[in-house]
Short mmCIF file of C-alpha atoms in Angstrom, two decimals:
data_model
loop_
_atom_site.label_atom_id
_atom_site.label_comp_id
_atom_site.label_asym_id
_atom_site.label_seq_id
_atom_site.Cartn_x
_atom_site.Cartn_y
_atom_site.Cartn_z
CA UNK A 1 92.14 19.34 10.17
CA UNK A 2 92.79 22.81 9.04
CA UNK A 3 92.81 25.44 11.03
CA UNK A 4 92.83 29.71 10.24
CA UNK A 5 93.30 32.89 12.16
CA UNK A 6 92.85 36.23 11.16
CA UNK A 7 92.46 39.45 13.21
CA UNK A 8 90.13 42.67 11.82
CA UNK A 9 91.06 45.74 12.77
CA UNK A 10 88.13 48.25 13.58
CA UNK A 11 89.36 52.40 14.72
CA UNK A 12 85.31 53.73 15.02
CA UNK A 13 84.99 57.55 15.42
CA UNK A 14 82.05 57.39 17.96
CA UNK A 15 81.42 56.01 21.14
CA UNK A 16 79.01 52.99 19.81
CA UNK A 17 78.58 51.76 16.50
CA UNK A 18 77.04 48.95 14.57
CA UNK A 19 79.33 47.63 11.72
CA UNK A 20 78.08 44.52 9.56
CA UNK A 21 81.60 42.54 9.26
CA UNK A 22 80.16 39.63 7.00
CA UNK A 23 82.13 40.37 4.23
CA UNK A 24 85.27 40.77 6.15
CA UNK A 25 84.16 36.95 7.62
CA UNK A 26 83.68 35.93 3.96
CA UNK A 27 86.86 37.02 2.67
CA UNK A 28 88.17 35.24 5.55
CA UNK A 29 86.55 32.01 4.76
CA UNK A 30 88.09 32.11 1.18
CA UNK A 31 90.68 32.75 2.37
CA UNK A 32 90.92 29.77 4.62
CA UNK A 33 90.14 27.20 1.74
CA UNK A 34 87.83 25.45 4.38
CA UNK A 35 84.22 23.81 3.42
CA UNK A 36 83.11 21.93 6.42
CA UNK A 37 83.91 23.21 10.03
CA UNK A 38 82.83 26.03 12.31
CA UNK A 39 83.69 29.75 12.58
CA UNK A 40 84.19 31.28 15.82
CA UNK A 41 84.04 35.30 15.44
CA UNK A 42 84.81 37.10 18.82
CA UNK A 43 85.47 40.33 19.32
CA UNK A 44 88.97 40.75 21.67
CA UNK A 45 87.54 43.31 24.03
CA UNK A 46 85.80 43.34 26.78
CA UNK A 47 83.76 46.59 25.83
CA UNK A 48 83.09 45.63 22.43
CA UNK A 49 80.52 42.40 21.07
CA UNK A 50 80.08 40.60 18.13
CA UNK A 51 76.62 39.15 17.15
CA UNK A 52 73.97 38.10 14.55
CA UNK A 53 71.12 40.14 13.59
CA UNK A 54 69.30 42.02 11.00
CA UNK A 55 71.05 44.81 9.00
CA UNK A 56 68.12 47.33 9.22
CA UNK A 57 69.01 50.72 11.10
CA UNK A 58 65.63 51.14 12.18
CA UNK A 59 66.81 47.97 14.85
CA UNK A 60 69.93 49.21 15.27
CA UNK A 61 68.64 52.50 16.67
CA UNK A 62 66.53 50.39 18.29
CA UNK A 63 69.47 48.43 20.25
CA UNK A 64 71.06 51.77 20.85
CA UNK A 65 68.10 53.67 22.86
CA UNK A 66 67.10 50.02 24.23
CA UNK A 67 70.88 49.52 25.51
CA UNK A 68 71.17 52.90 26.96
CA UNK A 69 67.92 51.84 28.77
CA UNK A 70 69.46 48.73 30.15
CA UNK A 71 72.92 49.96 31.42
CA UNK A 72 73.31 53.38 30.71
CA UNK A 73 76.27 54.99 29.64
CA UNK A 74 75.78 58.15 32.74
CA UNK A 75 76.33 59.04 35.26
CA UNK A 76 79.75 57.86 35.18
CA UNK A 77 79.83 57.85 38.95
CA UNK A 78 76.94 55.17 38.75
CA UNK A 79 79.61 52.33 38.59
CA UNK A 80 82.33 51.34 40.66
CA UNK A 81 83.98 50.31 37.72
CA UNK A 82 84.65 53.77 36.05
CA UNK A 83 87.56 55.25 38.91
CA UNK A 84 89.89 55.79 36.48
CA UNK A 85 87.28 55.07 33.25
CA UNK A 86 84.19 55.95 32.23
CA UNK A 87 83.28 52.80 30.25
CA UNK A 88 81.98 50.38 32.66
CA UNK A 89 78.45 50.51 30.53
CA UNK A 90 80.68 49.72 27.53
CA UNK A 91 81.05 46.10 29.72
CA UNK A 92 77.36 45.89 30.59
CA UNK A 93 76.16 46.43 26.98
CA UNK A 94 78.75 44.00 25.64
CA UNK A 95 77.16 41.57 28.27
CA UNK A 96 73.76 41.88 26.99
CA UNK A 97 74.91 42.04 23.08
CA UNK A 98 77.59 38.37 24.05
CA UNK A 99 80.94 38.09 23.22
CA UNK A 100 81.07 35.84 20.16
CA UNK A 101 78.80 33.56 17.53
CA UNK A 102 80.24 30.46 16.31
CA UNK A 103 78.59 30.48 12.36
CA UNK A 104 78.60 26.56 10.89
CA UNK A 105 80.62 26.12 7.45
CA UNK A 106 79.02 24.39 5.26
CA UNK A 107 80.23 23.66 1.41
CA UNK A 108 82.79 26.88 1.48
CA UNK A 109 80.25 29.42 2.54
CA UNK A 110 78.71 30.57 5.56
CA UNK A 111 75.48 28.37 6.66
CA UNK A 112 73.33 31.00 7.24
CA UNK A 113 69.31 31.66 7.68
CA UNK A 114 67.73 34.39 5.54
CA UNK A 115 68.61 37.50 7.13
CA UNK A 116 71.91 36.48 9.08
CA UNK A 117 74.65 39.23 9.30
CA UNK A 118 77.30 39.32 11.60
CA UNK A 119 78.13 42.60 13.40
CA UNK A 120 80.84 44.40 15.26
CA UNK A 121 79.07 46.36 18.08
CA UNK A 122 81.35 48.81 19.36
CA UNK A 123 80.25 50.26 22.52
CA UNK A 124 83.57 52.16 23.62
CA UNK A 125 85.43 53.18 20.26
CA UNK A 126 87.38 56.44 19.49
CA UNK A 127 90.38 53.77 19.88
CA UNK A 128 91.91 50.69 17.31
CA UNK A 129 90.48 47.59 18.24
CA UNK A 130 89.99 43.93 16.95
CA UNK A 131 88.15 40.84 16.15
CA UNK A 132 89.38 37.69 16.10
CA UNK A 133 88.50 35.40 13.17
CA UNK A 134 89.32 31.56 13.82
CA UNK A 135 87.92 28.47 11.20
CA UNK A 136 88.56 25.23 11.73
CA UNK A 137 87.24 22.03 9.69
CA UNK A 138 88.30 20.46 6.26
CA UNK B 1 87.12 14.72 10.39
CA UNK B 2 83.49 14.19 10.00
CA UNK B 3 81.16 16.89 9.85
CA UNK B 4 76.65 16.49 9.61
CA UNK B 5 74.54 19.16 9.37
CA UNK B 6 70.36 19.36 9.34
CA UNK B 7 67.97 21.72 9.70
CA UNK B 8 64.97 21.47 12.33
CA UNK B 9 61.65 23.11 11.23
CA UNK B 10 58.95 24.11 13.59
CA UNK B 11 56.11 25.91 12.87
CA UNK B 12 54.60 27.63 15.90
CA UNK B 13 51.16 28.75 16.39
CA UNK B 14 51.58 31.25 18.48
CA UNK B 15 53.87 34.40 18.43
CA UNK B 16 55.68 33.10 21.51
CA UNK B 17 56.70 29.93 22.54
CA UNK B 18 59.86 27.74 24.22
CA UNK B 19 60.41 23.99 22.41
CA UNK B 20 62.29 21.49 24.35
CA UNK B 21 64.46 20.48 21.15
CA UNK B 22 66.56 18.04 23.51
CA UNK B 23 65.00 14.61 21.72
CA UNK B 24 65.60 16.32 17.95
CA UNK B 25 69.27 16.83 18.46
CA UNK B 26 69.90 13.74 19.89
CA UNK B 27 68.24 12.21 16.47
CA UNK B 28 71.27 14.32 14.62
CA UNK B 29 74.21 13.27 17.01
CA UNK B 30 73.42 9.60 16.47
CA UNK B 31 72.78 9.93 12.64
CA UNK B 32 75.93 11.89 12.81
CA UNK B 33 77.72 8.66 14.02
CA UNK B 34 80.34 11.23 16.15
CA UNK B 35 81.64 10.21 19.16
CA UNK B 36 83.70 13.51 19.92
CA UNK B 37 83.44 17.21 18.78
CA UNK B 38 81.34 19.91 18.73
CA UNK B 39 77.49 20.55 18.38
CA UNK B 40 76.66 23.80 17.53
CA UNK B 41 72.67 24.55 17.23
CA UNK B 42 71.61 27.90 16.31
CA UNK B 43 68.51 29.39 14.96
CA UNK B 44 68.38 30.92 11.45
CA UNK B 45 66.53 33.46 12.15
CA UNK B 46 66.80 36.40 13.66
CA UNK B 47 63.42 36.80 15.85
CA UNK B 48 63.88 32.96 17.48
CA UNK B 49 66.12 31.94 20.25
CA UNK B 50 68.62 28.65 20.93
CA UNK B 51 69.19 28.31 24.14
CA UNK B 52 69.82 25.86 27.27
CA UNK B 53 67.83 25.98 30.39
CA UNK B 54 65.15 23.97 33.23
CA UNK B 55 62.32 22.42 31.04
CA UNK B 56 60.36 23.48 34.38
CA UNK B 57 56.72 25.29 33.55
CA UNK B 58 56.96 27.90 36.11
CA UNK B 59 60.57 28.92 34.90
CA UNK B 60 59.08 29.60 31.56
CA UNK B 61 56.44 31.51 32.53
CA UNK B 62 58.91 33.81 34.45
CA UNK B 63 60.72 33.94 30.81
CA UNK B 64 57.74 35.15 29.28
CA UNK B 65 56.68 37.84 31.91
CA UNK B 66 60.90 38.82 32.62
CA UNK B 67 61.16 39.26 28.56
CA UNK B 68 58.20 41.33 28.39
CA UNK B 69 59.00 43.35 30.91
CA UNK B 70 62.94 43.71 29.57
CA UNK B 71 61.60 44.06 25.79
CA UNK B 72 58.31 44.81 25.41
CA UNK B 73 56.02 43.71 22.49
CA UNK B 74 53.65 46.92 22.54
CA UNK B 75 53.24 49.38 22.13
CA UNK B 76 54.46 48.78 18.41
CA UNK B 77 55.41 52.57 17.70
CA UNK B 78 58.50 52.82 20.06
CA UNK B 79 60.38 50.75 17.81
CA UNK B 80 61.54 52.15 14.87
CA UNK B 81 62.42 48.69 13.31
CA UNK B 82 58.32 48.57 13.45
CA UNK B 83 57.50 50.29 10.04
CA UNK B 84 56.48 47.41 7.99
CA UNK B 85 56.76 45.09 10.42
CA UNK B 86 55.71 44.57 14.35
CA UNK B 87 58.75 42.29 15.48
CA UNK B 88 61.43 44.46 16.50
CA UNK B 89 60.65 43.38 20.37
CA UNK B 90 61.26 39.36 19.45
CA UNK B 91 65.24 40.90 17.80
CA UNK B 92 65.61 42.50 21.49
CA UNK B 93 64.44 39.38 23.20
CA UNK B 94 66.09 36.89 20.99
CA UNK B 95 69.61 38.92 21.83
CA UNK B 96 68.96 38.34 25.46
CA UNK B 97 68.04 34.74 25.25
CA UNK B 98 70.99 34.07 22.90
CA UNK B 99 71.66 32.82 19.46
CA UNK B 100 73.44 29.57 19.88
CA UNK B 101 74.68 27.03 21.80
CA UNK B 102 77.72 24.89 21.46
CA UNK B 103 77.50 21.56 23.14
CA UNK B 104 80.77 19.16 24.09
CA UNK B 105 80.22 15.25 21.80
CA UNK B 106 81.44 12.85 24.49
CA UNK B 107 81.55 9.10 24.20
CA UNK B 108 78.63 9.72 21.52
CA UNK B 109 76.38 11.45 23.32
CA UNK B 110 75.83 15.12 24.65
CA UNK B 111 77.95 16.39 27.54
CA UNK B 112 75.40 17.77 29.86
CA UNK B 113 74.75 18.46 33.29
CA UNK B 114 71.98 17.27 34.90
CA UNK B 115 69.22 20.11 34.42
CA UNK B 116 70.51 21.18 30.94
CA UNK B 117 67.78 20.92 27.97
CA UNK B 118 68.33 22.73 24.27
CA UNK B 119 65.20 24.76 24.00
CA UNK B 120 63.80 26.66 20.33
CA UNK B 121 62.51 30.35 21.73
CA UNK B 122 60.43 31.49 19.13
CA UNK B 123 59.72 35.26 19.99
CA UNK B 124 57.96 35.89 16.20
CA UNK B 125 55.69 32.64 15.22
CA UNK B 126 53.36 31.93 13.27
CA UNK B 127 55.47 31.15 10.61
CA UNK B 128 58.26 27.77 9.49
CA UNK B 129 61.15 28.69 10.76
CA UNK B 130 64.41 26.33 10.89
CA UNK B 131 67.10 25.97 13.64
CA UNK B 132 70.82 24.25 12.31
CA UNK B 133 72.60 21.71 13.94
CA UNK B 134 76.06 21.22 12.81
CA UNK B 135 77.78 18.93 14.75
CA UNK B 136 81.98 18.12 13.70
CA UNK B 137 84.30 15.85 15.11
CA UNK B 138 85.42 12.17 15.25
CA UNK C 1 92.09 15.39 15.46
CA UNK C 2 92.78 15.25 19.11
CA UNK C 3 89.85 16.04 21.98
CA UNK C 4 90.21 16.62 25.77
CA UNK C 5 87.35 16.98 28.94
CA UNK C 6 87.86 17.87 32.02
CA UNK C 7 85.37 18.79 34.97
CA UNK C 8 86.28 21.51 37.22
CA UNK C 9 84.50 21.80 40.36
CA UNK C 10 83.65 24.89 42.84
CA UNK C 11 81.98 24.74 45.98
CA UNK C 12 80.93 28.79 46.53
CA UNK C 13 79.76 29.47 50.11
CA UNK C 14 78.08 32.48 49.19
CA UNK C 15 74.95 32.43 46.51
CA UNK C 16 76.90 34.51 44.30
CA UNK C 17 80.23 35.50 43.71
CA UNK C 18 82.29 35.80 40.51
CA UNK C 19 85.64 33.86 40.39
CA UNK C 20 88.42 33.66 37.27
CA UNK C 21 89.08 30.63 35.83
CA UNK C 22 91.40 31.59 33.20
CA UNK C 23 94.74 29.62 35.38
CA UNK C 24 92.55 26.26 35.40
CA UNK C 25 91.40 26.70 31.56
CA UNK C 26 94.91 26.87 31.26
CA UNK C 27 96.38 23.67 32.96
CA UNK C 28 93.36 21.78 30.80
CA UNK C 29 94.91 23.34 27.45
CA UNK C 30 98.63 22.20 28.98
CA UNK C 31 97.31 18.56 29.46
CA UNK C 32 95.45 18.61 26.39
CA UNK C 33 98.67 19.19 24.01
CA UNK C 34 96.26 20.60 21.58
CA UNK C 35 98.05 23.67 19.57
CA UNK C 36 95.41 24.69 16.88
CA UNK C 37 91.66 24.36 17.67
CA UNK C 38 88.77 25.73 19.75
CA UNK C 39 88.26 25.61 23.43
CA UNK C 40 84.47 25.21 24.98
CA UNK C 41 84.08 26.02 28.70
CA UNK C 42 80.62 25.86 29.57
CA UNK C 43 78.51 26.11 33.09
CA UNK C 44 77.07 22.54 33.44
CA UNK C 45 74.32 24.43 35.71
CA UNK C 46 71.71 26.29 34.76
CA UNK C 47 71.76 28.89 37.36
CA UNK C 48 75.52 29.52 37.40
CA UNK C 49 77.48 31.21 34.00
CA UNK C 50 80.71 31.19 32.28
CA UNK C 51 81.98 34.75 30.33
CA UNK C 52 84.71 36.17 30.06
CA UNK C 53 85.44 39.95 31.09
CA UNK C 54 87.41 42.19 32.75
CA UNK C 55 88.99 40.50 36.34
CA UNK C 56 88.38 44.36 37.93
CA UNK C 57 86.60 44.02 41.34
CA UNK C 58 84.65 47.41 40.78
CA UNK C 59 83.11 46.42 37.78
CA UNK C 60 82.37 43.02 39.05
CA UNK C 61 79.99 44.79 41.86
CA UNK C 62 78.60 46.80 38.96
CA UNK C 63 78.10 43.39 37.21
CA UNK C 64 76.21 42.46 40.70
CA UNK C 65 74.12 45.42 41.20
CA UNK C 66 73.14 45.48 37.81
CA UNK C 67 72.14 41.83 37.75
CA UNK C 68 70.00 42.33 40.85
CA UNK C 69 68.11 45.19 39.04
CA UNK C 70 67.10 43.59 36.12
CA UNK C 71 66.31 40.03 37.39
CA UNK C 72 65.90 40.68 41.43
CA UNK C 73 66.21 37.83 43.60
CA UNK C 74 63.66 38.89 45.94
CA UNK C 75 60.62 38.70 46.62
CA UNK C 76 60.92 35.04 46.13
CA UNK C 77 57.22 34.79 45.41
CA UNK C 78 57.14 37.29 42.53
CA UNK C 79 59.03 34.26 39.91
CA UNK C 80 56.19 31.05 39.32
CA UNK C 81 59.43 28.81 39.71
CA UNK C 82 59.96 29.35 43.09
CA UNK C 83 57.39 26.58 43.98
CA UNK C 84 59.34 24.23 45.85
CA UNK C 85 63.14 26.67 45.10
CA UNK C 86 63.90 30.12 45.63
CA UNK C 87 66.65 30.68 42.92
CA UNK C 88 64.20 31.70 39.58
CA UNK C 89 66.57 34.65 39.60
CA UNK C 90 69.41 33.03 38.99
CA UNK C 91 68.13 31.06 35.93
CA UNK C 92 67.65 34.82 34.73
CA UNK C 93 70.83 36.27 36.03
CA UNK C 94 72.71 32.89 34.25
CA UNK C 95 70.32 33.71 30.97
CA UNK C 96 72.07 37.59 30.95
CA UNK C 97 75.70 36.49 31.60
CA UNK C 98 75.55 33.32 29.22
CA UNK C 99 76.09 29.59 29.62
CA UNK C 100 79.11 29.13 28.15
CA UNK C 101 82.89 31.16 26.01
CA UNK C 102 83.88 29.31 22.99
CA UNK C 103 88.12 30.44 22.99
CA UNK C 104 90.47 29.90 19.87
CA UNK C 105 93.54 27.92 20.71
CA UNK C 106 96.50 28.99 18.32
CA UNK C 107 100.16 28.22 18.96
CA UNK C 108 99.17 25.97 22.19
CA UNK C 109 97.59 29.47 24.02
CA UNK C 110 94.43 31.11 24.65
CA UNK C 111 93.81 33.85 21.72
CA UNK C 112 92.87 36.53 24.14
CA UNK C 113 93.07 39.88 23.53
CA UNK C 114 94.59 42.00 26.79
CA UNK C 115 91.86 41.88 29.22
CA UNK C 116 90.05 39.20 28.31
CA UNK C 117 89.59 36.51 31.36
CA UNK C 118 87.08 33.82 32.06
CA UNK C 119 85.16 33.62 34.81
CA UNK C 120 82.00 31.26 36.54
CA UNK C 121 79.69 33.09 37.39
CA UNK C 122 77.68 31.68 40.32
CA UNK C 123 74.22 32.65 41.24
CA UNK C 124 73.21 30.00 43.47
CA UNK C 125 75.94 28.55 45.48
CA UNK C 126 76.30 26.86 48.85
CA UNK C 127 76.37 23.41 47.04
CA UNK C 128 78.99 21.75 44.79
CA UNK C 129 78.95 22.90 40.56
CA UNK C 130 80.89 21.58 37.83
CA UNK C 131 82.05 23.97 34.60
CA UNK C 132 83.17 21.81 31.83
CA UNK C 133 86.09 22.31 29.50
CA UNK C 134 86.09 20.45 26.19
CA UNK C 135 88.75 20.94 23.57
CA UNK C 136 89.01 19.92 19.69
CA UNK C 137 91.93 20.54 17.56
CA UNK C 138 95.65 19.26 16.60
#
């Protein structure tokens, strides 16, 4: 069994963001020089997702306003959580978005449906943060 | 290391519907011939759902009525994914139901409690659309 | 390749409460002497969770509060599951947090980044639950 790590670095200049990191992953995956296994993508904080969806920004403003409907980001004073912060939406929206996606690897490339793209959804930026990249197989 | 991979096609006639896919996957783990690893099952698309849950009728129903209500289908024109298309509520629902699932391969067979069942949520139907079962391991 | 299970087992005496896990993932990943691979901990219950989040007890009341807002435990007779149960909501609640964390072991350690922890999530307690931890690697 083989087994690779890599971490990506993201520094976003807004609050949120959507960032499609597939060809980060792919790189990745070269780099690897794995064909069969499984890919676990995860972003490493708590206040920021990573997840599989369309790369259309007419959805991704739809995630945004429909997000901000579901745990929105004020007033702070809302949540217990933001004493010292002001991000405790940041860990709500993260929630909703998940954590992770584990893609399948399947004859050195990425065994995806049709319109598959990972993304990086940042939901507390202004900050340098990462994403963990892990493959194992053969 | 072994590794199997097949795809699962379903072809719903409605726009919405939850699929018991327990039996299906159980086909792949014992063509697989693995006896310990790692399932992952995923759908390929981005309007359809993997998920474990009851296979109870009432349950579902609350689905259906609890994702409506969360993500509604209509009216069409709030969504801005819904220019040439009418499916940006099945991309909200599909994040809250989930992706994927990752299942432990024990002793050949799948390492479940005793309530959990692999369900297909198909939030945008109509249509042949796959789900992926990978499964790796020994 | 080398693969470990364990059960772990929680009797909550409230319906819900929120409890880190991270210390017994831990001891399983000891035992396991895997050093490269991936780590599934998964609820074996479908109305209890496992995620991983901040261990902050503010924003684990905002986590509660929120939950109770968008899938409300009372009244019991508004869910069609609640037949012959009372706990529809926390097939919902469950369905938001997510059934299961898929971790990357490297070096014989969690790959966390600094706040990540992993917690079960319970949402209908007062009766013995099992999460399960399943590791795959070298």
């Amino acid at each position: 069994m083989k087994s690779y790590r890599k971490e990506l670095w993201f520094d976003i200049k807004k609050r949120r963001e959507l960032i499609n990191i597939t060809p980060d992953v792919l790189v990745c995956l070269k780099e690897s020089g794995i064909r069969e296994g499984l890919c676990l993508v995860n972003a490493m904080h708590i206040s920021a997702s990573v997840f599989i969806n369309d790369d259309e920004s007419g959805l991704h403003h739809d995630i945004e306003v429909w997000l901000e409907k579901l745990a929105p980001e004020k007033p702070y004073e809302q949540y217990a959580h933001n004493g010292y912060e002001d991000n405790a939406d940041a860990h709500l929206k993260r929630t909703i978005m998940g954590r992770e996606v584990v893609v399948a690897i399947t004859d050195g490339r990425l065994d995806f449906g049709p319109w598959e793209q990972i993304f990086y959804g940042e939901f507390d930026g202004k900050r340098s943060k990462r994403v963990l990249v892990k493959i194992i197989g053969e």
